[in-house]
CSV table of C-alpha atoms and ligand atoms in Angstrom, one decimal:
chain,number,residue,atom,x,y,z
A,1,UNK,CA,-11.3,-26.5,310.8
A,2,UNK,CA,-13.0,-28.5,308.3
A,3,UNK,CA,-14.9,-25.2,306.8
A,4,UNK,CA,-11.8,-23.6,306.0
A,5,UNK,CA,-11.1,-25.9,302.9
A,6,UNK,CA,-14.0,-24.7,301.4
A,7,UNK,CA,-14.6,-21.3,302.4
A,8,UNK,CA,-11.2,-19.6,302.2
A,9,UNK,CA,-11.2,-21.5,298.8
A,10,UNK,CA,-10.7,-18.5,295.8
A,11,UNK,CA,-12.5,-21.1,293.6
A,12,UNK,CA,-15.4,-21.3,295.8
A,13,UNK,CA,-15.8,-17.7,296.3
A,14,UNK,CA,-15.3,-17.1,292.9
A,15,UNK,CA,-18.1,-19.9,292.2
A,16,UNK,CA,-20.6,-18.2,294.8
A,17,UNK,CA,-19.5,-14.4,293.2
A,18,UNK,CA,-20.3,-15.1,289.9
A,19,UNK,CA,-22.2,-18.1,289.2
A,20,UNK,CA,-21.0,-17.9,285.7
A,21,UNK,CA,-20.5,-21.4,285.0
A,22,UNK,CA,-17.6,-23.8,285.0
A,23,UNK,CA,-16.0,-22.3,282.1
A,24,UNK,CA,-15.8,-18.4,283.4
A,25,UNK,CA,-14.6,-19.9,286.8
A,26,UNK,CA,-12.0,-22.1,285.2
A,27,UNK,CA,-10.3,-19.6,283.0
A,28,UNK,CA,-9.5,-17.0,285.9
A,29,UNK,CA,-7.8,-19.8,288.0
A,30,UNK,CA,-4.4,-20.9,288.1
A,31,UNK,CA,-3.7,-23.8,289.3
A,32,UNK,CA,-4.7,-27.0,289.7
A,33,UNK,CA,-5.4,-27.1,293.4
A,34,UNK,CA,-8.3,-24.4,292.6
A,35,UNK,CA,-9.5,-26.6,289.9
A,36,UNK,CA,-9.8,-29.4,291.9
A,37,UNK,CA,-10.9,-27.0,295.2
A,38,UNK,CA,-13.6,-26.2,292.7
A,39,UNK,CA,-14.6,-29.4,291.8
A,40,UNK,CA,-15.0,-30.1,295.4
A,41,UNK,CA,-16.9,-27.8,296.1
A,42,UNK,CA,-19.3,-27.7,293.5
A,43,UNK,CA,-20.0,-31.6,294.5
A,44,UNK,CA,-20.3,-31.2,297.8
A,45,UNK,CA,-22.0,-27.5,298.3
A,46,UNK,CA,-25.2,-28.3,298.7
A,47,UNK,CA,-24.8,-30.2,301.9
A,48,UNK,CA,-21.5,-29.6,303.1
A,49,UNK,CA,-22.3,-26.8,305.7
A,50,UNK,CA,-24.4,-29.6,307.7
A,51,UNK,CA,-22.2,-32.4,306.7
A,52,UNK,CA,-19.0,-31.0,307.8
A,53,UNK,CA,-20.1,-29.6,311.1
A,54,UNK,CA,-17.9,-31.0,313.8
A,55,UNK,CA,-16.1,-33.1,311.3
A,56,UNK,CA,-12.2,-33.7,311.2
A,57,UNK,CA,-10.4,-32.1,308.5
A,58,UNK,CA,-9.1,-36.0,307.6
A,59,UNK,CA,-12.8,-37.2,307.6
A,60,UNK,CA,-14.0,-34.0,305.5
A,61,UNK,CA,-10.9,-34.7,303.4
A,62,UNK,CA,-11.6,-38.3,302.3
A,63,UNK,CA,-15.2,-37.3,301.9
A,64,UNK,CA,-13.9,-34.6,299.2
A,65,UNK,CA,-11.6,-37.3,297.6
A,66,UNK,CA,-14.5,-39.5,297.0
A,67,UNK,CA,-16.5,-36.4,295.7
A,68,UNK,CA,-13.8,-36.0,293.4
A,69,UNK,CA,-13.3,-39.4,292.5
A,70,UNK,CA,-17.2,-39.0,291.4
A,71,UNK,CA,-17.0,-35.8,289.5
A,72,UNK,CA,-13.6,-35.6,288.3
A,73,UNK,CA,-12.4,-39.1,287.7
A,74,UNK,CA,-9.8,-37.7,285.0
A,75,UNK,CA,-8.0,-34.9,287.1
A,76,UNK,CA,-7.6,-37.9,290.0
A,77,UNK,CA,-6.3,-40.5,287.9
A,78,UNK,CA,-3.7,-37.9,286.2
A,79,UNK,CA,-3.1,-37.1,289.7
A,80,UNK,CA,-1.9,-40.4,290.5
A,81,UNK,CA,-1.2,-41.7,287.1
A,82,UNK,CA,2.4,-43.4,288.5
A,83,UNK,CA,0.7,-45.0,290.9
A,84,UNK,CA,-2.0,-46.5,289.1
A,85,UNK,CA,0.3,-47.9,286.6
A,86,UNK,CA,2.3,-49.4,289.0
A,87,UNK,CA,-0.7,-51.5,290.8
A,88,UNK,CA,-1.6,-52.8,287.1
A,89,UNK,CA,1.5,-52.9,284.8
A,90,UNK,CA,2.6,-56.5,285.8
A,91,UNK,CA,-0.5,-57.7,284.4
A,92,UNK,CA,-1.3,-55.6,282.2
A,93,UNK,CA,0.3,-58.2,279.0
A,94,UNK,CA,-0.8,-61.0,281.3
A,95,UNK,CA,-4.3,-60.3,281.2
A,96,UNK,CA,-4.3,-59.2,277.1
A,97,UNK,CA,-2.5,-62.3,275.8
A,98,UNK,CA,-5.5,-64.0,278.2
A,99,UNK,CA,-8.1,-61.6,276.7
A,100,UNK,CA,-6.8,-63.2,273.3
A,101,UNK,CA,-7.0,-66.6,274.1
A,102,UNK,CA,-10.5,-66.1,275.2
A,103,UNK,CA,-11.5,-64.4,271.8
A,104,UNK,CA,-10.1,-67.6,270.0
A,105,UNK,CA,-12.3,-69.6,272.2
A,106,UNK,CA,-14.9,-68.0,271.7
A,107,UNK,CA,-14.8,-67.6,268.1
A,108,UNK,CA,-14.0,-71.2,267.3
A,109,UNK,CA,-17.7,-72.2,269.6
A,110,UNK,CA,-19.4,-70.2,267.5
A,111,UNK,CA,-18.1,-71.1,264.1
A,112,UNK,CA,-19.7,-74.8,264.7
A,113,UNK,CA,-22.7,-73.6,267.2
A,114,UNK,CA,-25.4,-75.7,265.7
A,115,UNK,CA,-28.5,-73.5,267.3
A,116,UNK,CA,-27.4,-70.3,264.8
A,117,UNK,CA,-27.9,-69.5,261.1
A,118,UNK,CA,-25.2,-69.0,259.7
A,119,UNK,CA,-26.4,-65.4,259.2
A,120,UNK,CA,-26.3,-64.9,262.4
A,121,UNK,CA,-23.2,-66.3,262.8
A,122,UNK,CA,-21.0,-64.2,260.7
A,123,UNK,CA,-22.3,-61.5,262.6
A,124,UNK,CA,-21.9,-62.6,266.0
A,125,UNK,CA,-18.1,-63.5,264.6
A,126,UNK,CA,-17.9,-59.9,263.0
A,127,UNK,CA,-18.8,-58.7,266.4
A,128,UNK,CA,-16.6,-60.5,268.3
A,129,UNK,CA,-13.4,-59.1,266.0
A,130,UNK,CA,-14.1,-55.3,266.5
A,131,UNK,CA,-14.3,-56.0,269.9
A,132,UNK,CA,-11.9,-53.8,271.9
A,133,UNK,CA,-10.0,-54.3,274.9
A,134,UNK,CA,-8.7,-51.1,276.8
A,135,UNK,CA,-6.8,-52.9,280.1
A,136,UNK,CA,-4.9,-51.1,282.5
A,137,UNK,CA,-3.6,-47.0,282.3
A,138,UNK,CA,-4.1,-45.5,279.1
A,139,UNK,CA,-0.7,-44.5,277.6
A,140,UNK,CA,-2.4,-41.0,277.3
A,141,UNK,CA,-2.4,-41.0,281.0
A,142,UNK,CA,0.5,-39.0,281.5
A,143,UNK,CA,1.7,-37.0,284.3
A,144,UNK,CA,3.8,-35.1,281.9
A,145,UNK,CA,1.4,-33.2,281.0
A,146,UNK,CA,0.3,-31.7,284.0
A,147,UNK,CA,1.9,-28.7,285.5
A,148,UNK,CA,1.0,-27.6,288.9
A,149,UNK,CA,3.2,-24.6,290.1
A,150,UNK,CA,3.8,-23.3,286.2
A,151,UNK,CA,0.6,-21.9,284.8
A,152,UNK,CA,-2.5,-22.8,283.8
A,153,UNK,CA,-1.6,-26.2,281.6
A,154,UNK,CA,-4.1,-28.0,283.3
A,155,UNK,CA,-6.8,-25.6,283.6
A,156,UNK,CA,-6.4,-25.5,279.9
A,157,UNK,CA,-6.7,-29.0,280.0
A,158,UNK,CA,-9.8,-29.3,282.3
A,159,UNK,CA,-11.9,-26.6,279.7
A,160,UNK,CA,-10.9,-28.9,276.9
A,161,UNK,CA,-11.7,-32.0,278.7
A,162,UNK,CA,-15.3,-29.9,279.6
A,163,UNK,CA,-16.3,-29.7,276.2
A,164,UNK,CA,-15.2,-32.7,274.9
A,165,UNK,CA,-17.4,-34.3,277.7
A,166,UNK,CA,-20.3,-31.9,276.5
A,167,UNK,CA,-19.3,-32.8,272.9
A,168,UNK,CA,-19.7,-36.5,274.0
A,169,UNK,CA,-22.5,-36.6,276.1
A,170,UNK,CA,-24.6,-34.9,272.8
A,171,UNK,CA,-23.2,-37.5,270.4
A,172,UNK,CA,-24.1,-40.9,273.1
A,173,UNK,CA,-27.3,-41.6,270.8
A,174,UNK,CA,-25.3,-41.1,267.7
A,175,UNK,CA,-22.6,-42.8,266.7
A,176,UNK,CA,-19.3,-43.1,268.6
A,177,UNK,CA,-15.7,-43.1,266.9
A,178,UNK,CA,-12.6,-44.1,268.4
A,179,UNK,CA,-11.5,-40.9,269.5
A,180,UNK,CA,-14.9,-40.8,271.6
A,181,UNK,CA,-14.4,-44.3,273.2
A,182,UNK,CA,-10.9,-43.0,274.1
A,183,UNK,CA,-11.9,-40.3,275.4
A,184,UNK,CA,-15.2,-41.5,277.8
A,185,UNK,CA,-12.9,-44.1,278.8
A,186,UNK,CA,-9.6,-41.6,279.5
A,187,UNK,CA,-12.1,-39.0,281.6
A,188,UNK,CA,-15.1,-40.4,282.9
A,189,UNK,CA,-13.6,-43.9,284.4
A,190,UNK,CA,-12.2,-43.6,288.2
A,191,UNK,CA,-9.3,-46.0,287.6
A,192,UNK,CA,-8.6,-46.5,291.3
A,193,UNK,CA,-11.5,-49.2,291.6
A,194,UNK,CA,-11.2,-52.7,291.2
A,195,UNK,CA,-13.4,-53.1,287.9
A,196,UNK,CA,-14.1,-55.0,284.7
A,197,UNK,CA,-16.7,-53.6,282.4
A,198,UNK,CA,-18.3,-54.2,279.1
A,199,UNK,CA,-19.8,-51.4,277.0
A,200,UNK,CA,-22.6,-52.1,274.5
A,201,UNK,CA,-22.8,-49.2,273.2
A,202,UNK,CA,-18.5,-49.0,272.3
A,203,UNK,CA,-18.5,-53.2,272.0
A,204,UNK,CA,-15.4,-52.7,274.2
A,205,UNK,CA,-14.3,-54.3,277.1
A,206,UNK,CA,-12.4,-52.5,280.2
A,207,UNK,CA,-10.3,-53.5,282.5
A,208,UNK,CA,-8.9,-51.5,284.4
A,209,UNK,CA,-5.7,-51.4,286.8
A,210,UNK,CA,-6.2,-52.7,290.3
A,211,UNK,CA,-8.3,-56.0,288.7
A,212,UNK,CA,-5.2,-57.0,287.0
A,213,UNK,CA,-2.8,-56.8,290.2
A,214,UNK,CA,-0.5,-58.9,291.4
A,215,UNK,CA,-2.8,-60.1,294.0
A,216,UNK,CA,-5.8,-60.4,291.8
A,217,UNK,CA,-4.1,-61.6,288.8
A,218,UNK,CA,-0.9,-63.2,290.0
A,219,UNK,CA,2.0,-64.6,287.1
A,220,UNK,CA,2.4,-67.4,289.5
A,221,UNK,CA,-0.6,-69.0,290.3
A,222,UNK,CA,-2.4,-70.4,287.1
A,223,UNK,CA,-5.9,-71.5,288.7
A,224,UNK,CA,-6.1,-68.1,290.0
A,225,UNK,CA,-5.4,-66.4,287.0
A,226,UNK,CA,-8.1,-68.4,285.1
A,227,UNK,CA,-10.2,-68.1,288.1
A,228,UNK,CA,-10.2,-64.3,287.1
A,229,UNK,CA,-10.4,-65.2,283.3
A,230,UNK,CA,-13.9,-66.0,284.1
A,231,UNK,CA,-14.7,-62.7,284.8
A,232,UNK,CA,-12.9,-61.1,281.8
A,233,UNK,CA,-14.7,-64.1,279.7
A,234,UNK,CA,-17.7,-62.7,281.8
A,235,UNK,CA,-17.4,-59.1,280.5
A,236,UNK,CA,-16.7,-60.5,276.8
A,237,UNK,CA,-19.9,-62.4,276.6
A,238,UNK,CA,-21.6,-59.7,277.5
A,239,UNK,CA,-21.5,-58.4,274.3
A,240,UNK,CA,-23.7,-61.1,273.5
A,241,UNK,CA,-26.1,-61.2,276.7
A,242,UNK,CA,-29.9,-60.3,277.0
A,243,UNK,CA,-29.4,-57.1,276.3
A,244,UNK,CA,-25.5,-56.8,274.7
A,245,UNK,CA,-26.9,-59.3,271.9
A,246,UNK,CA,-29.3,-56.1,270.7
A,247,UNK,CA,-26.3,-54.8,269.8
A,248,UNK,CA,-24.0,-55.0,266.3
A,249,UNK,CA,-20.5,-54.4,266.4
A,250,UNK,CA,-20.3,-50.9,265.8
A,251,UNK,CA,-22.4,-50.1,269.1
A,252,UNK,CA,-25.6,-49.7,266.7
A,253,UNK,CA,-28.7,-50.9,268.4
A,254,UNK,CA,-29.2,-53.2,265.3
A,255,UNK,CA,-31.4,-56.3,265.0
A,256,UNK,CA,-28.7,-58.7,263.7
A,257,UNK,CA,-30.2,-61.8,264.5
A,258,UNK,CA,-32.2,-64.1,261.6
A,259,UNK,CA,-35.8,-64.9,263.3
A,260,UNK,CA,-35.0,-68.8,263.7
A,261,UNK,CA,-31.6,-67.8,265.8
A,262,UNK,CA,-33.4,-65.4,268.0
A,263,UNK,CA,-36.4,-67.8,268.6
A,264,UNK,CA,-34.0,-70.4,269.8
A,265,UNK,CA,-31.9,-67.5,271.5
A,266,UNK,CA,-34.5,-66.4,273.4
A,267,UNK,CA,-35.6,-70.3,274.4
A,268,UNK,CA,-32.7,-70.7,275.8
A,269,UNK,CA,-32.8,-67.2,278.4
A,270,UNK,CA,-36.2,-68.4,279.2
A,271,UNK,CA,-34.7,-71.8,280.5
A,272,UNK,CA,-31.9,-69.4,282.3
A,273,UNK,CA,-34.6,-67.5,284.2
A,274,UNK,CA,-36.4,-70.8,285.0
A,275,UNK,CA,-32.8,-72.0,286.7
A,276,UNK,CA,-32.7,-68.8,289.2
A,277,UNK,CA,-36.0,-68.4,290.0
A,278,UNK,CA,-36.0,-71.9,291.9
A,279,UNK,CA,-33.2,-70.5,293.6
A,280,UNK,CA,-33.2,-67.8,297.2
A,281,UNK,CA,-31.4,-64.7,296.7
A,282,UNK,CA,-30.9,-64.8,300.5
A,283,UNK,CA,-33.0,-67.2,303.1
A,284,UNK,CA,-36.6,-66.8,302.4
A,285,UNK,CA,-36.2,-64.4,299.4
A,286,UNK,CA,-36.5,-66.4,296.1
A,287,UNK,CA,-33.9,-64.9,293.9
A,288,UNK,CA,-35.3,-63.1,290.2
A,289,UNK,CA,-34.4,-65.1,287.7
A,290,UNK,CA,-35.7,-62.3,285.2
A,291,UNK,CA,-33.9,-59.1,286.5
A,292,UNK,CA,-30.7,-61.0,286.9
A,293,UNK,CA,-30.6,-62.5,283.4
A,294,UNK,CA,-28.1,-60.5,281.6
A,295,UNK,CA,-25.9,-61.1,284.6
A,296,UNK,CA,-26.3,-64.7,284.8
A,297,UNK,CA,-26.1,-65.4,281.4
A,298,UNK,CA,-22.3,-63.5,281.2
A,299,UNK,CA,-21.5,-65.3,284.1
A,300,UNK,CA,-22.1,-68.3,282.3
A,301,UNK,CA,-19.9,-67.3,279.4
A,302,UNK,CA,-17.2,-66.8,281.3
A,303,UNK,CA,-17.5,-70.2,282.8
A,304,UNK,CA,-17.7,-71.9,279.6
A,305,UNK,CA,-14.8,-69.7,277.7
A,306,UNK,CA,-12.3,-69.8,280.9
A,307,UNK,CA,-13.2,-73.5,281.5
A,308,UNK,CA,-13.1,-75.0,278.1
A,309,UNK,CA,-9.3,-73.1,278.0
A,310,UNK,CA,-8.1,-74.4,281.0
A,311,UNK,CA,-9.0,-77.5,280.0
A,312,UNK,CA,-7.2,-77.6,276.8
A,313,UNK,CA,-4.5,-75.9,278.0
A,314,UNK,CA,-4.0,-79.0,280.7
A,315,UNK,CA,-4.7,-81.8,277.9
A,316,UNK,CA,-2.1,-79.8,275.5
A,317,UNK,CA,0.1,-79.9,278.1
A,318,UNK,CA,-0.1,-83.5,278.5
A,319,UNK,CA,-2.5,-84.3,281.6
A,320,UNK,CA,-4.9,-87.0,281.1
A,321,UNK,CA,-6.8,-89.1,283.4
A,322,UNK,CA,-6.7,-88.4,287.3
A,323,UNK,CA,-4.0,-85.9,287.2
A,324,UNK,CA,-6.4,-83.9,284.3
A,325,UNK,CA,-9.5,-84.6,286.3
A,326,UNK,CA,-7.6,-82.7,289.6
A,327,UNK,CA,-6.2,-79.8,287.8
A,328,UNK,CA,-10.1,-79.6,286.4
A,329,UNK,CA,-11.3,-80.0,289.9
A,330,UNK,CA,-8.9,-77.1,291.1
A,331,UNK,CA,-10.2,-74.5,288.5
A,332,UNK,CA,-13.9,-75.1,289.6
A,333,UNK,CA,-12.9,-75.0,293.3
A,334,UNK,CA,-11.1,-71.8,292.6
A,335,UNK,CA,-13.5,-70.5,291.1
A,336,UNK,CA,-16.4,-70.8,293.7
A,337,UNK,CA,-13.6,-68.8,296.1
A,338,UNK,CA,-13.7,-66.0,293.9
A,339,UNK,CA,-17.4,-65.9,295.4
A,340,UNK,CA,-16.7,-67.2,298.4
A,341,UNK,CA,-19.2,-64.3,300.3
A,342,UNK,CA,-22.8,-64.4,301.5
A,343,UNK,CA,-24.8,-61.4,301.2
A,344,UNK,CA,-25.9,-60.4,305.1
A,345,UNK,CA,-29.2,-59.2,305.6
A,346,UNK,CA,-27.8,-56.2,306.1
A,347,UNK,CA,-27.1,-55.8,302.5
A,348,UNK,CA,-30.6,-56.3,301.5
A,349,UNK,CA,-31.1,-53.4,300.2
A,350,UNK,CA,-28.0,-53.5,297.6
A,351,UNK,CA,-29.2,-56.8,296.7
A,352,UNK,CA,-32.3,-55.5,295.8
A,353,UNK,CA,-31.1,-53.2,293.7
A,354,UNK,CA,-28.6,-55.2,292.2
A,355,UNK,CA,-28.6,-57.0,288.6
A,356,UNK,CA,-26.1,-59.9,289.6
A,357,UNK,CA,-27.2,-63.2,291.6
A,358,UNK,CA,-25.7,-62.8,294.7
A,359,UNK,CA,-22.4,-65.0,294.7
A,360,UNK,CA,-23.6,-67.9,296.1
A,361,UNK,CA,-25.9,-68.4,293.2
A,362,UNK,CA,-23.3,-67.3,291.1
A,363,UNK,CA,-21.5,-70.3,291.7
A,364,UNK,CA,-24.0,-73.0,292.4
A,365,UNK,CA,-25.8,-72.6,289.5
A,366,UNK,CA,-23.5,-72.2,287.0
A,367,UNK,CA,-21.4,-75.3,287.7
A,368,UNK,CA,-25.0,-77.7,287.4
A,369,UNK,CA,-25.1,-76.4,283.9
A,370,UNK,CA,-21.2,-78.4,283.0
A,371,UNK,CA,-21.3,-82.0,283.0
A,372,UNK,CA,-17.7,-82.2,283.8
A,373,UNK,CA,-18.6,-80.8,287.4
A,374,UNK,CA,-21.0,-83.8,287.8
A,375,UNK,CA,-18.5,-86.2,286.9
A,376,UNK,CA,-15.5,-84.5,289.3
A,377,UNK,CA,-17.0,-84.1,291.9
A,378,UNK,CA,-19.6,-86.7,291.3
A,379,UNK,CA,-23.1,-85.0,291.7
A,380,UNK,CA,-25.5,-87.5,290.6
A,381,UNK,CA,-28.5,-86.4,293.0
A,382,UNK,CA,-29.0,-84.0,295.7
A,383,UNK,CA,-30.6,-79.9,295.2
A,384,UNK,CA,-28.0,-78.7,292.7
A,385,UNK,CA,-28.9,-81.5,290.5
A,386,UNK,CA,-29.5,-81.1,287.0
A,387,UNK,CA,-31.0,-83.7,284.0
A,388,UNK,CA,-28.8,-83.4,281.2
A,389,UNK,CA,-31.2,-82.2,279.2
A,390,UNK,CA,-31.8,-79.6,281.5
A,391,UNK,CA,-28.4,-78.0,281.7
A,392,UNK,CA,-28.8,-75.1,279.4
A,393,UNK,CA,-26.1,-74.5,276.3
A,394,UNK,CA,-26.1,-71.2,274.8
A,395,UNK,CA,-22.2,-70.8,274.0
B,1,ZN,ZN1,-21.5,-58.3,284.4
């Protein structure tokens, strides 16, 4: 019977006998399974007894893993800490040395951007460097340290984890030092998904195990793996979006920008809202150029980083002519795969909701805004079309 995981659960009696908090419950348990019992519980309490009515203990089950992946990320990934690392290791180096190369990129657009002071651009350079890249498992990660049939280890563990979350949480409009960043991204992050992130708030960049995969991120196939650079270059330029651009490099809300950069800065996001809001988000729906902006304009970063080092990497390696112009027309075929989906209208709703173009427009857009894709796949008229002068430039 489902109910029996909950009810017959010391943990949950002890929760409904005393109310105390998670801290009185915690210290009078023993083991982890209570801990984790608890947290179960205390996520799903207020609707299990309808929920689980009639319910297999397997369906009830993954429900309670999901809860848990919600409310406990840390105690799940420590829970499967092997596994995670071995889904991500292989790339793991892969995708760093990649993250690198990016960075250089990147820096060496901006050092001769003509559109910024040069104010502005020491800044956006300064920012750039203290960027930080957390990809894969954490090395802190470690099974090691959790006991489950000798004492109380990882109850201990869970309190401090507790109130350095409490500790955190107070300190999110302050300032945040590297022990905090390690620590919001070591408990609060479910490292089972297949996610990329940027933090504002940290200027760091997360990446986390299943994204970097042999399947996703593969050490043999090169457009691939450059396919999926756009997306870290993606999460990189978003440091320097709509709304990561408010940011310094210490996380500080901070107007760094000299008035002439920012005018022209914000002439440009103007044109990028003008390019999606001719566009649908799904047949007869035009698509919001405004809400997705900050979206769009990382996805258009990570073009232009992942792009302009594929290229180079193929000329540096000697390709010129046709064979460079076929390698070139690979990367942008492989990268419209990536997003080779088509919201239903079933998914209306999460589209609604959501701050990204839907994929199709996440390719078709981008690619009118590179003059190389005209030329490769020669595009000289036709919807997608784009005057030169109208293909907006920001990196
Ligand atoms: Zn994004």
């Amino acid at each position: 019977m489902a109910g029996a995981i909950f009810d017959e659960s010391p943990a949950f009696k002890k929760y409904m006998e005393q109310k105390g908090g998670i801290t009185t419950v915690l210290k009078t348990m023993d083991n982890c399974y209570d801990y984790l019992r608890y947290y179960a519980v205390m996520s799903v309490s207020n609707y299990m007894k309808a929920r689980y009515v009639g319910q297999s203990e397997g369906a009830a089950k993954s429900i309670i893993v999901a809860a848990l992946k919600q409310t406990s990320p840390f105690l799940m990934n420590k829970l499967s800490a092997d596994v995670l690392r071995k889904m991500g290791q292989a790339g793991a180096d892969r995708c760093l040395t990649m993250l690198e190369k990016l960075r250089t990129v990147f820096r060496q657009r901006l050092e001769t951007l003509d559109w910024l002071s040069d104010a502005t651009r020491q800044e956006a350079l300064k920012k750039l460097e203290a960027m930080q890249f957390f990809v894969g498992v954490p090395d802190n990660l470690s099974e090691g340290e959790f006991t489950l049939d000798e004492g109380n280890t990882l109850v201990e563990d869970a309190l401090s984890i507790m109130a350095q979350n409490v500790a955190i949480r107070h300190n999110m409009c302050g300032k945040q030092i590297e022990q905090q960043i390690r620590a919001i991204i070591d408990y609060e992050i479910d490292y089972s998904t297949k996610n990329a992130f940027y933090n504002c708030e940290m200027n760091c960049l997360v990446i986390l195990p299943l994204f970097i995969s042999e399947g996703m991120f593969p050490a043999d196939d090169e457009y691939t793996q450059y396919a999926v650079a756009t997306v870290f270059a993606h999460e990189m330029t978003h440091g320097f979006d709509a709304r990561g651009a408010k940011y310094d490099k210490q996380g500080y809300l901070t107007d760094w920008w000299s008035s002439e950069s920012k005018a022209k800065f914000e002439a440009k996001q103007q044109e990028m809202i003008a390019l999606y809001n001719r566009m649908e988000a799904y047949p007869g729906q035009p698509a919001d150029g405004k809400k997705t902006l900050a979206e769009n304009m990382a996805d258009y970063g990570g073009m232009t980083l992942a792009y302009s080092l594929f290229k180079q990497k193929k000329i540096d390696e000697g390709l010129q002519g046709a064979a460079l112009d076929y390698a070139c027309r690979e990367f942008f075929l492989h990268y419209a795969k990536l997003w080779l989906e088509y919201p239903t209208l079933a998914q209306k709703q999460a589209l609604y909701l959501d701050v990204h173009s839907i994929p199709q427009n996440r390719v078709n857009v981008i690619v009118t805004l590179f003059d190389d894709w005209y030329r490769l796949f020669n595009v000289t008229d036709g919807k997608l079309y784009l005057a030169p002068e109208k293909r907006v430039q920001i990196w």
